[in-house]
Amino acid sequence: MDIQTLTFILIGLSFTLYIGIAIWARAGSTQEFYVAGGGVHPVANGMATAADWMSAASFISMAGLISFMGYDGAVYLMGWTGGYVLLALCLAPYLRKFGKFTVPDFVGDRYYSQTARTVAVICAIFVSFTYVAGQMRGVGVVFSRFLEVDITMGVIIGMAIVFFYAVLGGMKGITYTQVAQYCVLICAYLVPAIFISIMMTGHAIPQLGFGSTMSDGSGVFLLDKLDGLSQELGFTAYTSGTKSTIDVFFITAALMVGTAGLPHVIVRFFTVPKVRDARKSAGWALLFIALLYTTAPAVATFARVNMINTINGEDMQGTFHESAPSWIKNWERTGLIKWEDKNEDGKMFYAADERNEMKIDRDIMVLANPEIANLPNWVIALVAAGGIAAALSTSAGLLLVISTSISHDLLKRNLMPRITDRQELLFARIAAAVGITVAGYLGIHPPGFVAQVVAFAFGLAASSFFPAIIMGIFYKRMNKEGAISGMLSGILFTAAYIVYFKFINPAANSPENWLFGISPEGIGTLGMLLNFGVAFLVNKLTNDAPVEVQEMVEGIRYPKGSGVAQAH
Amino acid sequence: MTDKDSSSNEAYWRENIGLVLKLLLVWFLVSFGCGILFVDQLNQIQFFGFKLGFWFAQQGAIYVFVALIFFYVAKMNKIDQKHNVHED
């Protein structure tokens, strides 16, 4: 069977599965819609969290990014996993004990202030929309390459599926489809990785193959070989980076703290029955994430060695374009690989200097990997289904945050407190539907700045939510004046820095102009420190939080007596 | 809440904070320490086919993160029991 038929079959099967689960797990109340009734098993929640967290970017782009960044890719690997330690130790158990539906709920109640709630709602919606646009683009890329349908058609199909199970099932439907999506995406990631690892190093486990000798009989370690190749071609050695230490430090910290402050990740911990389940669930989530995240750097290395060897040839003289393998031509059609024969010898050559004739988009490294390694067609189809699962699961989680923010935080808790549960549920569904439409529009007409605004999402989460929640739990005297001024100064500082370097004056975006040499990607860490500093200062100058609030904080510190998440 | 409860609660909270700080120290050391600040020094050491610093940054830190959370879960369950603040 050809790739396209197989891809249709696999994607069709996976969609049938998702829809079947959605029908089985319909939500009947706001409680089921927002937190899946609070009865999700911690392992299932761990899988759902992992699927929620690992987006099209993790699945499609991350290994490619690392492949081009070498050591510097560690900022993503550590940054997007280390945040779970913070979540498990400092946030998840307490927020679960607090027992409400959303992050703005916590911020609003803990700081006894509608202003604080509103700031939190705006951040939550902004962060989630930023993310969702990127997911829909991922769906579009996969559809256009593997099914050769129009990107627009691909996005509409994706929207229809998400619409069906998110609007119908709410958190309950999303949770159980995410469990299925995790299984699809992890298989799709591991199977080609294992094949390639065996092929290149003789080890079935990519994490070990990564540190082994090449199976070509030369006895050279894979990484040493890649370091040598990289330097020969004018790149820096793969295992040493080009970013400054301070920048690597700040970016890693911003991503970690940002992860721990992302609303769509935090709400997942409201769905488990008990505080101890919230802790355990964070452990399972990270374990499931680590399976992919420790494989990615291995894939990055295999793919890079493979790619250089294919394009430059074993003798490093370049290979003729007309005899190039079919994957080069397949991806040239999508515009993600470009070849320009500068020296007109008919050969392709890839290098860092003037010898270079190739433009290779980092997004194809994972998607093209099975083709590069000549894997069977069903593996290629599986990767396509995995990419779509990753994009859909994350979009659904984000849409839920958007719809909850609007129906619950904005309408029920702010503008229309007297609506009934049924009306609130209806509003939640309408908001989810509107959210999907906007996300789909952004996917079909992607704004040019999607990549840039991702830094925004993490920066904002790091500089706003994270300090507010940490102080809310661990410093009970923190008052609303401190928290609000801290959040505002953190956000404004971070946003101003990013907007300046990314939009107003992108030409100046280079290390010598950066504050302390910190790039816009890492500035959220400084914003977070500023948030803490301002909050403590203002808190010192104003009255401590009221006694009843301090007692509430006292209450969330002890697991005893946690119930299912409640609206009031 | 009786006096005995509240003193036990305070001891519970202190023990919890102590544990969390210790684990966060490990968290910081493996990622920011071994993976970033001391990466060049550690890269002098060969660990199978890896330079050790590079291994921590792209593999080791993540394994330690997972272990840290499961250790915390087990330890906290015991502390919850000890101070009688566990859920039914």
XYZ file of C-alpha atoms in Angstrom:
656
model
C 0.000 0.000 0.000
C 1.270 3.474 -0.695
C 2.004 5.995 2.022
C -1.068 8.069 1.355
C -3.552 5.203 1.686
C -1.858 4.015 4.871
C -1.877 7.532 6.296
C -5.582 7.909 5.521
C -6.314 4.600 7.231
C -4.251 5.330 10.351
C -5.490 8.889 10.794
C -9.052 7.747 10.091
C -8.774 5.021 12.731
C -7.366 7.418 15.306
C -10.138 9.967 14.631
C -12.780 7.261 15.022
C -11.242 6.355 18.363
C -11.260 9.985 19.575
C -14.879 10.490 18.550
C -15.937 7.219 20.145
C -14.347 8.306 23.423
C -16.020 11.702 23.190
C -19.466 10.141 22.874
C -18.761 7.821 25.789
C -17.484 10.672 28.009
C -20.063 13.422 27.511
C -20.162 16.106 30.190
C -23.471 16.682 31.962
C -22.547 19.397 34.471
C -20.089 22.275 34.755
C -18.150 20.153 37.179
C -17.673 17.463 34.559
C -17.045 20.050 31.882
C -14.368 21.925 33.873
C -12.642 19.216 35.925
C -13.965 15.898 34.554
C -15.992 15.372 37.723
C -12.758 15.263 39.734
C -12.521 11.497 39.403
C -9.608 10.911 37.048
C -7.086 8.240 38.017
C -3.612 9.760 38.637
C -1.910 7.625 35.965
C -4.587 8.516 33.402
C -4.250 12.151 34.415
C -0.480 11.844 34.028
C -0.922 10.610 30.456
C -3.479 13.271 29.694
C -1.159 15.937 31.115
C 1.689 14.627 28.990
C -0.446 14.759 25.831
C -1.763 18.159 26.815
C 1.766 19.424 27.344
C 3.481 17.869 24.326
C 2.306 19.979 21.475
C 2.913 19.894 17.765
C 6.028 21.907 18.586
C 7.391 19.208 20.902
C 6.518 16.452 18.485
C 7.415 18.006 15.161
C 9.854 20.815 15.861
C 11.817 20.081 19.008
C 14.183 17.358 17.773
C 14.800 19.471 14.677
C 15.559 22.519 16.775
C 18.020 20.559 18.898
C 19.520 19.069 15.795
C 20.433 22.574 14.625
C 21.340 23.924 18.081
C 23.417 21.067 19.515
C 24.174 21.579 23.197
C 22.036 24.747 23.318
C 18.974 22.580 22.682
C 19.272 21.641 26.346
C 17.356 24.818 27.222
C 14.215 23.159 25.846
C 14.959 19.710 27.213
C 15.574 20.865 30.771
C 13.287 23.871 30.587
C 10.209 21.947 29.509
C 10.705 19.116 31.997
C 12.185 20.828 35.065
C 9.024 22.872 35.507
C 7.192 19.699 36.534
C 9.387 19.398 39.608
C 8.235 22.875 40.641
C 4.652 21.931 39.832
C 4.749 18.729 41.859
C 6.573 20.162 44.869
C 5.250 23.703 45.094
C 1.962 24.081 43.223
C -0.140 21.056 42.282
C -0.954 19.608 45.744
C -1.960 22.987 47.185
C -4.002 24.100 44.234
C -5.783 20.745 44.330
C -6.553 21.211 48.011
C -7.825 24.719 47.267
C -10.360 22.898 45.110
C -11.593 25.391 42.539
C -11.846 25.166 38.778
C -9.299 27.582 37.354
C -6.098 29.510 37.961
C -7.877 32.903 37.939
C -10.211 31.391 40.569
C -7.244 30.874 42.844
C -5.691 34.268 42.155
C -9.036 36.047 42.587
C -9.985 34.294 45.841
C -6.532 34.227 47.398
C -6.034 37.928 46.768
C -9.686 38.739 47.538
C -9.868 40.990 44.503
C -11.730 41.163 41.194
C -8.825 43.155 39.739
C -6.432 40.301 40.435
C -8.932 37.861 38.902
C -9.293 40.009 35.785
C -5.520 40.337 35.310
C -5.252 36.562 35.621
C -8.100 35.945 33.137
C -6.526 38.200 30.530
C -3.144 36.472 30.912
C -4.753 33.018 30.730
C -6.635 33.841 27.530
C -3.647 35.498 25.890
C -1.251 32.681 26.736
C -3.696 30.046 25.492
C -4.503 31.747 22.190
C -0.817 32.212 21.449
C -0.327 28.537 21.840
C -3.355 27.330 19.990
C -2.417 29.183 16.809
C 0.844 27.223 16.687
C -1.007 23.916 17.110
C -3.324 24.544 14.202
C -0.340 25.327 12.016
C 1.113 21.937 12.995
C -2.078 20.202 11.872
C -1.875 22.085 8.590
C 1.751 21.043 7.943
C 1.033 17.369 8.580
C -2.102 17.329 6.451
C -0.522 19.106 3.529
C 2.541 16.863 3.379
C 1.064 13.462 4.114
C -2.462 13.678 2.795
C -1.707 16.230 0.115
C -4.893 18.056 0.929
C -5.008 21.787 1.026
C -3.774 23.273 4.342
C -7.139 25.025 4.733
C -8.989 21.737 4.357
C -6.612 20.109 6.829
C -7.195 22.762 9.447
C -10.977 22.555 8.976
C -10.929 18.780 9.467
C -8.805 19.230 12.602
C -11.164 21.918 13.913
C -14.196 19.715 13.336
C -12.676 16.883 15.366
C -11.630 19.098 18.267
C -14.985 20.864 18.139
C -16.753 17.579 18.472
C -15.026 16.244 21.521
C -14.137 19.480 23.315
C -17.580 21.052 23.029
C -19.422 17.828 23.758
C -17.187 16.317 26.383
C -15.485 19.276 28.031
C -12.674 18.288 30.361
C -14.038 14.773 30.708
C -14.036 14.098 26.978
C -10.698 15.848 26.565
C -9.036 13.875 29.346
C -9.878 10.462 27.965
C -9.149 11.394 24.360
C -5.804 12.773 25.542
C -4.976 9.415 27.098
C -5.548 7.800 23.703
C -3.640 10.565 21.950
C -0.674 10.085 24.247
C -0.485 6.421 23.284
C -0.636 7.284 19.593
C 1.946 10.026 19.766
C 4.472 8.189 21.916
C 4.361 5.114 19.650
C 4.725 7.348 16.636
C 7.773 8.955 18.202
C 9.498 5.891 19.594
C 9.048 3.441 16.713
C 11.099 5.371 14.131
C 13.598 6.395 16.825
C 14.209 2.748 17.727
C 14.560 1.733 14.072
C 17.070 4.485 13.406
C 19.002 3.781 16.584
C 19.392 0.140 15.605
C 20.420 1.129 12.126
C 23.060 3.624 13.203
C 24.428 2.177 16.427
C 23.025 -1.321 16.848
C 21.264 -0.325 20.095
C 17.489 -0.699 20.337
C 17.213 1.985 23.012
C 17.801 5.424 21.457
C 18.935 6.900 24.795
C 21.803 4.372 24.798
C 22.438 4.446 21.069
C 22.954 8.187 21.436
C 26.108 7.463 23.485
C 27.401 4.489 21.506
C 29.796 3.888 18.676
C 28.658 3.988 15.065
C 27.670 0.613 13.648
C 29.679 1.203 10.468
C 32.613 -0.592 12.065
C 34.724 2.542 12.526
C 34.496 2.329 16.323
C 33.949 6.099 16.531
C 31.400 7.386 19.042
C 28.373 8.885 17.319
C 28.726 12.229 19.100
C 32.464 12.451 18.381
C 31.727 11.756 14.730
C 29.111 14.539 14.715
C 31.434 16.970 16.494
C 34.046 16.276 13.826
C 31.602 16.656 10.933
C 30.216 19.885 12.373
C 33.621 21.491 12.730
C 34.703 20.359 9.284
C 31.635 22.100 7.840
C 32.235 25.302 9.774
C 29.684 24.799 12.573
C 30.657 24.816 16.247
C 31.109 21.370 17.756
C 27.704 19.763 18.336
C 28.283 19.177 22.054
C 29.266 22.779 22.772
C 26.846 25.604 22.232
C 26.986 29.124 20.903
C 24.772 30.864 23.470
C 26.378 32.516 26.497
C 26.125 30.730 29.833
C 23.974 33.460 31.376
C 21.535 33.320 28.473
C 21.254 29.520 28.642
C 20.665 29.847 32.398
C 17.917 32.466 32.047
C 16.131 30.805 29.131
C 16.086 27.460 30.936
C 14.733 29.112 34.074
C 12.077 31.067 32.162
C 10.857 27.907 30.419
C 10.789 25.925 33.681
C 8.954 28.571 35.629
C 6.718 29.337 32.657
C 5.758 25.658 32.409
C 4.790 25.605 36.053
C 2.661 28.713 35.505
C 0.795 27.631 32.366
C -2.947 27.496 33.080
C -3.721 24.540 30.805
C -1.152 22.442 32.660
C -2.204 23.543 36.145
C -5.913 22.821 35.608
C -5.111 19.193 34.856
C -4.301 18.720 38.527
C -7.806 19.827 39.532
C -9.215 16.684 37.946
C -7.809 14.057 40.342
C -9.689 12.946 43.465
C -7.128 13.702 46.182
C -4.121 15.822 47.081
C -1.827 12.823 47.087
C -3.139 11.929 43.626
C -2.134 15.395 42.428
C 1.448 14.798 43.575
C 1.611 11.318 42.108
C -0.003 12.465 38.910
C 2.729 15.076 38.369
C 5.312 12.299 38.676
C 3.539 10.149 36.090
C 3.107 13.133 33.804
C 6.825 13.851 33.873
C 7.693 10.199 33.365
C 5.499 10.075 30.265
C 6.955 13.342 29.026
C 10.514 12.200 29.747
C 10.006 9.196 27.458
C 9.742 11.603 24.547
C 12.099 14.261 25.859
C 15.027 11.903 26.412
C 14.457 10.349 22.986
C 14.357 13.715 21.195
C 18.060 14.607 21.613
C 18.993 11.132 20.363
C 16.744 11.576 17.328
C 18.286 15.007 16.792
C 21.771 13.520 16.649
C 20.819 10.564 14.428
C 18.929 12.835 12.053
C 21.769 15.294 11.751
C 24.431 12.685 11.008
C 22.071 11.053 8.529
C 21.206 14.304 6.841
C 24.814 15.444 6.480
C 25.840 12.058 5.111
C 22.959 11.992 2.628
C 23.525 15.482 1.296
C 27.299 15.754 1.430
C 27.990 12.095 0.700
C 30.386 9.773 2.483
C 33.362 11.480 0.879
C 32.166 14.989 1.810
C 32.186 16.146 -1.795
C 28.431 16.599 -2.157
C 25.958 14.354 -3.970
C 24.241 14.900 -7.303
C 20.786 16.410 -7.000
C 19.346 14.302 -9.790
C 20.239 11.119 -7.913
C 19.006 12.502 -4.568
C 16.753 10.227 -2.520
C 13.005 10.767 -2.888
C 12.562 12.455 0.492
C 14.567 15.465 -0.667
C 12.248 15.896 -3.627
C 9.122 15.257 -1.541
C 10.053 17.984 0.910
C 11.240 20.366 -1.786
C 7.654 20.373 -3.015
C 6.461 21.661 0.375
C 9.119 24.369 0.307
C 10.736 23.132 3.489
C 13.933 22.101 1.687
C 15.551 24.404 -0.830
C 18.596 23.780 -2.998
C 20.426 26.465 -4.866
C 23.305 25.247 -7.007
C 25.695 28.115 -6.333
C 28.813 26.577 -7.881
C 26.775 24.956 -10.674
C 28.270 21.503 -10.276
C 24.864 19.828 -9.981
C 25.769 18.605 -6.500
C 24.171 19.500 -3.178
C 26.340 20.605 -0.273
C 25.461 21.554 3.286
C 27.794 23.685 5.423
C 27.851 26.710 7.688
C 30.005 28.820 5.377
C 29.903 29.992 1.756
C 30.009 26.403 0.489
C 26.416 25.933 1.659
C 23.765 25.392 -1.002
C 20.913 24.043 1.125
C 18.110 25.580 3.110
C 16.594 23.027 5.435
C 13.625 23.794 7.654
C 14.074 22.385 11.133
C 10.457 21.161 11.179
C 11.160 18.349 8.750
C 13.770 16.550 10.831
C 11.208 14.422 12.673
C 8.687 14.181 9.858
C 11.265 13.239 7.243
C 13.289 11.023 9.547
C 11.514 7.764 8.622
C 11.980 8.544 4.944
C 15.637 9.473 5.434
C 16.198 6.157 7.187
C 14.197 4.208 4.577
C 11.699 2.915 7.113
C 8.575 1.049 5.955
C 5.588 3.097 4.801
C 3.443 2.301 7.820
C 6.005 4.032 10.069
C 5.718 7.193 7.997
C 1.920 7.028 8.291
C 2.222 6.487 12.033
C 4.371 9.597 12.400
C 1.704 11.613 10.604
C -0.994 10.296 12.965
C 1.280 11.080 15.932
C 1.888 14.652 14.831
C -1.844 15.204 14.501
C -2.521 13.603 17.901
C 0.030 15.937 19.504
C -1.507 19.006 17.898
C -5.124 18.046 18.651
C -4.537 17.102 22.287
C -2.833 20.374 23.085
C -5.382 22.478 21.208
C -8.226 20.832 23.084
C -6.607 21.513 26.464
C -5.986 25.134 25.558
C -9.505 25.640 24.227
C -10.852 24.369 27.490
C -8.865 27.019 29.373
C -10.183 29.691 27.037
C -13.789 28.572 27.390
C -13.511 28.182 31.168
C -11.914 31.592 31.519
C -14.826 33.151 29.687
C -17.795 31.193 31.042
C -16.585 30.721 34.589
C -14.091 33.455 35.486
C -15.485 36.250 33.384
C -19.249 35.567 33.326
C -20.080 33.506 36.399
C -17.573 34.993 38.832
C -17.564 38.516 37.478
C -20.285 39.813 35.182
C -23.296 37.452 35.580
C -23.056 35.778 38.995
C -26.712 34.686 38.941
C -26.623 32.313 35.967
C -27.510 28.680 36.662
C -25.191 25.727 36.203
C -26.965 24.776 32.963
C -26.615 28.279 31.544
C -22.953 28.403 32.544
C -22.388 25.072 30.779
C -24.061 26.450 27.654
C -21.827 29.532 27.765
C -18.773 27.306 28.207
C -19.740 25.354 25.078
C -20.382 28.513 23.077
C -17.034 29.939 24.205
C -15.271 26.718 23.194
C -16.922 26.872 19.770
C -15.886 30.499 19.262
C -12.385 29.674 20.473
C -12.043 26.852 17.930
C -13.190 29.116 15.120
C -10.642 31.792 16.023
C -7.889 29.183 16.417
C -8.779 27.699 13.044
C -8.664 31.109 11.418
C -5.219 31.659 12.930
C -4.146 28.247 11.634
C -5.249 28.992 8.065
C -3.867 32.530 8.101
C -0.972 32.142 10.519
C 0.240 35.503 11.743
C 3.921 35.870 10.893
C 4.776 36.232 14.530
C 3.644 32.841 15.885
C 7.195 31.785 16.639
C 7.991 35.059 18.349
C 4.911 35.076 20.557
C 5.751 31.679 22.020
C 8.473 33.436 24.002
C 5.678 35.710 25.123
C 3.520 32.878 26.436
C 6.274 31.495 28.653
C 7.573 34.895 29.645
C 4.122 36.038 30.719
C 3.313 32.851 32.592
C 6.693 33.021 34.339
C 6.450 36.667 35.280
C 2.768 36.743 36.280
C 1.132 33.511 37.486
C 4.069 31.703 38.966
C 5.102 34.285 41.603
C 1.471 35.103 42.438
C 0.651 31.454 43.094
C 3.887 30.675 44.984
C 3.459 33.670 47.291
C -0.217 32.823 47.646
C 0.697 29.434 49.082
C 3.983 29.977 50.890
C 3.652 33.530 52.197
C 0.300 33.903 53.818
C 0.679 37.563 54.722
C 1.002 38.553 51.061
C -1.823 40.985 50.331
C -3.654 41.996 47.192
C -1.736 45.252 46.781
C 1.561 43.359 46.710
C 0.338 40.587 44.426
C -1.327 42.879 41.889
C 1.541 45.355 41.679
C 3.961 42.432 41.431
C 2.021 40.793 38.586
C 1.635 44.058 36.710
C 5.293 45.056 36.993
C 6.410 41.546 36.025
C 4.161 41.429 32.955
C 4.801 44.981 31.830
C 8.556 44.638 32.125
C 8.627 41.293 30.318
C 6.162 42.360 27.632
C 7.967 45.644 26.990
C 11.322 43.881 26.596
C 9.945 41.256 24.223
C 7.891 43.740 22.189
C 10.898 46.041 21.831
C 13.285 43.379 20.564
C 10.804 41.310 18.547
C 8.525 43.932 17.008
C 9.701 47.519 17.454
C 13.398 47.171 16.857
C 14.195 43.607 15.716
C 17.457 44.827 14.195
C 18.827 45.488 17.686
C 18.031 41.931 18.830
C 21.603 40.810 19.459
C 23.591 39.943 22.598
C 25.440 43.255 22.895
C 22.161 45.193 23.210
C 20.497 42.822 25.648
C 20.148 43.637 29.316
C 22.915 41.636 31.070
C 23.154 39.561 27.870
C 19.716 38.000 28.407
C 17.715 37.312 25.256
C 13.957 38.024 25.023
C 13.359 34.263 25.412
C 14.957 34.333 28.842
C 13.732 37.689 30.107
C 10.714 36.132 31.838
C 13.089 34.975 34.577
C 14.071 38.543 35.335
C 10.396 39.552 35.129
C 9.627 36.885 37.700
C 12.326 38.193 40.066
C 10.991 41.706 39.604
C 7.481 40.457 40.397
C 8.681 38.901 43.661
C 10.697 41.993 44.596
C 7.917 44.506 43.939
C 5.337 42.318 45.679
C 7.390 42.032 48.869
C 8.187 45.735 48.902
C 4.561 46.797 48.442
C 3.438 44.211 50.983
C 5.813 45.722 53.554
C 4.345 49.173 52.987
C 0.688 48.086 53.208
C -1.397 45.982 55.607
C -1.030 42.219 55.668
C -3.706 40.048 54.081
C -6.888 39.807 56.238
C -7.008 37.107 58.915
C -9.666 35.037 57.148
C -7.543 34.892 54.002
C -4.543 33.815 56.051
C -6.678 31.073 57.555
C -7.716 29.922 54.104
C -4.044 29.693 53.097
C -3.380 27.748 56.271
C -6.133 25.358 55.169
C -4.674 24.570 51.747
C -1.363 23.540 53.300
C -2.761 20.368 54.864
C -4.152 17.609 52.676
C -6.799 16.511 55.183
C -10.355 17.303 54.178
C -9.938 17.878 50.454
C -13.159 17.421 48.539
C -13.894 17.352 44.851
C -13.292 20.699 43.126
C -16.263 22.973 43.737
C -17.568 26.117 42.162
C -17.987 27.907 45.492
C -8.734 23.280 65.718
C -7.166 22.355 69.070
C -3.734 23.536 70.248
C -2.310 20.068 69.799
C -3.515 20.023 66.196
C -2.048 23.377 65.376
C 1.379 22.556 66.855
C 1.378 19.314 64.906
C 0.321 21.239 61.814
C 3.233 23.608 62.254
C 5.675 20.732 62.605
C 4.153 19.164 59.489
C 4.597 22.348 57.506
C 8.215 22.764 58.670
C 9.049 19.196 57.716
C 7.371 19.656 54.343
C 9.312 22.866 53.609
C 12.567 21.190 54.680
C 11.970 18.306 52.282
C 10.977 20.573 49.417
C 14.061 22.776 49.856
C 16.395 19.773 49.909
C 14.835 18.363 46.745
C 14.922 21.730 45.012
C 18.626 21.957 45.812
C 19.179 18.661 43.971
C 16.933 19.924 41.168
C 19.062 23.048 40.847
C 22.379 21.216 41.046
C 21.672 18.671 38.295
C 20.150 21.131 35.838
C 21.592 24.586 36.400
C 24.743 23.225 38.078
C 25.878 20.191 36.081
C 23.998 21.047 32.886
C 24.826 24.769 32.604
C 27.246 26.397 35.059
C 29.821 23.603 35.278
C 29.173 22.071 31.887
C 32.627 22.885 30.499
C 34.457 21.341 33.464
C 32.277 18.220 33.368
C 32.754 17.918 29.623
C 36.375 16.987 30.338
C 35.038 13.716 31.725
C 34.007 11.016 29.251
C 30.848 9.071 30.178
C 30.308 6.243 27.675
C 30.080 8.060 24.358
C 29.037 11.321 26.002
C 30.853 14.248 27.463
C 29.473 14.235 31.003
C 28.249 17.853 31.060
C 26.446 17.402 27.754
C 24.872 14.189 29.057
C 23.523 15.963 32.138
C 22.110 18.774 30.019
C 20.356 16.529 27.483
C 19.630 13.337 29.453
C 20.719 13.077 33.082
C 18.897 16.082 34.489
C 15.583 14.768 33.123
C 16.060 11.341 34.739
C 16.817 13.005 38.062
C 13.701 15.206 37.759
C 11.478 12.134 37.416
C 13.156 10.406 40.356
C 12.813 13.540 42.508
C 9.043 13.699 42.097
C 8.475 10.026 42.917
C 10.770 10.340 45.936
C 8.780 13.390 47.082
C 5.469 11.534 46.665
C 6.633 8.586 48.770
C 8.179 10.799 51.440
C 5.179 13.133 51.678
C 2.763 10.235 52.071
C 4.766 9.171 55.122
C 4.926 12.695 56.532
C 1.147 13.084 56.008
C 0.549 9.903 58.003
C 2.993 10.843 60.729
C 1.279 14.158 61.421
C -2.153 12.778 60.825
C -3.062 15.266 58.104
C -3.614 12.604 55.413
C -6.843 12.230 53.510
C -9.201 9.402 54.353
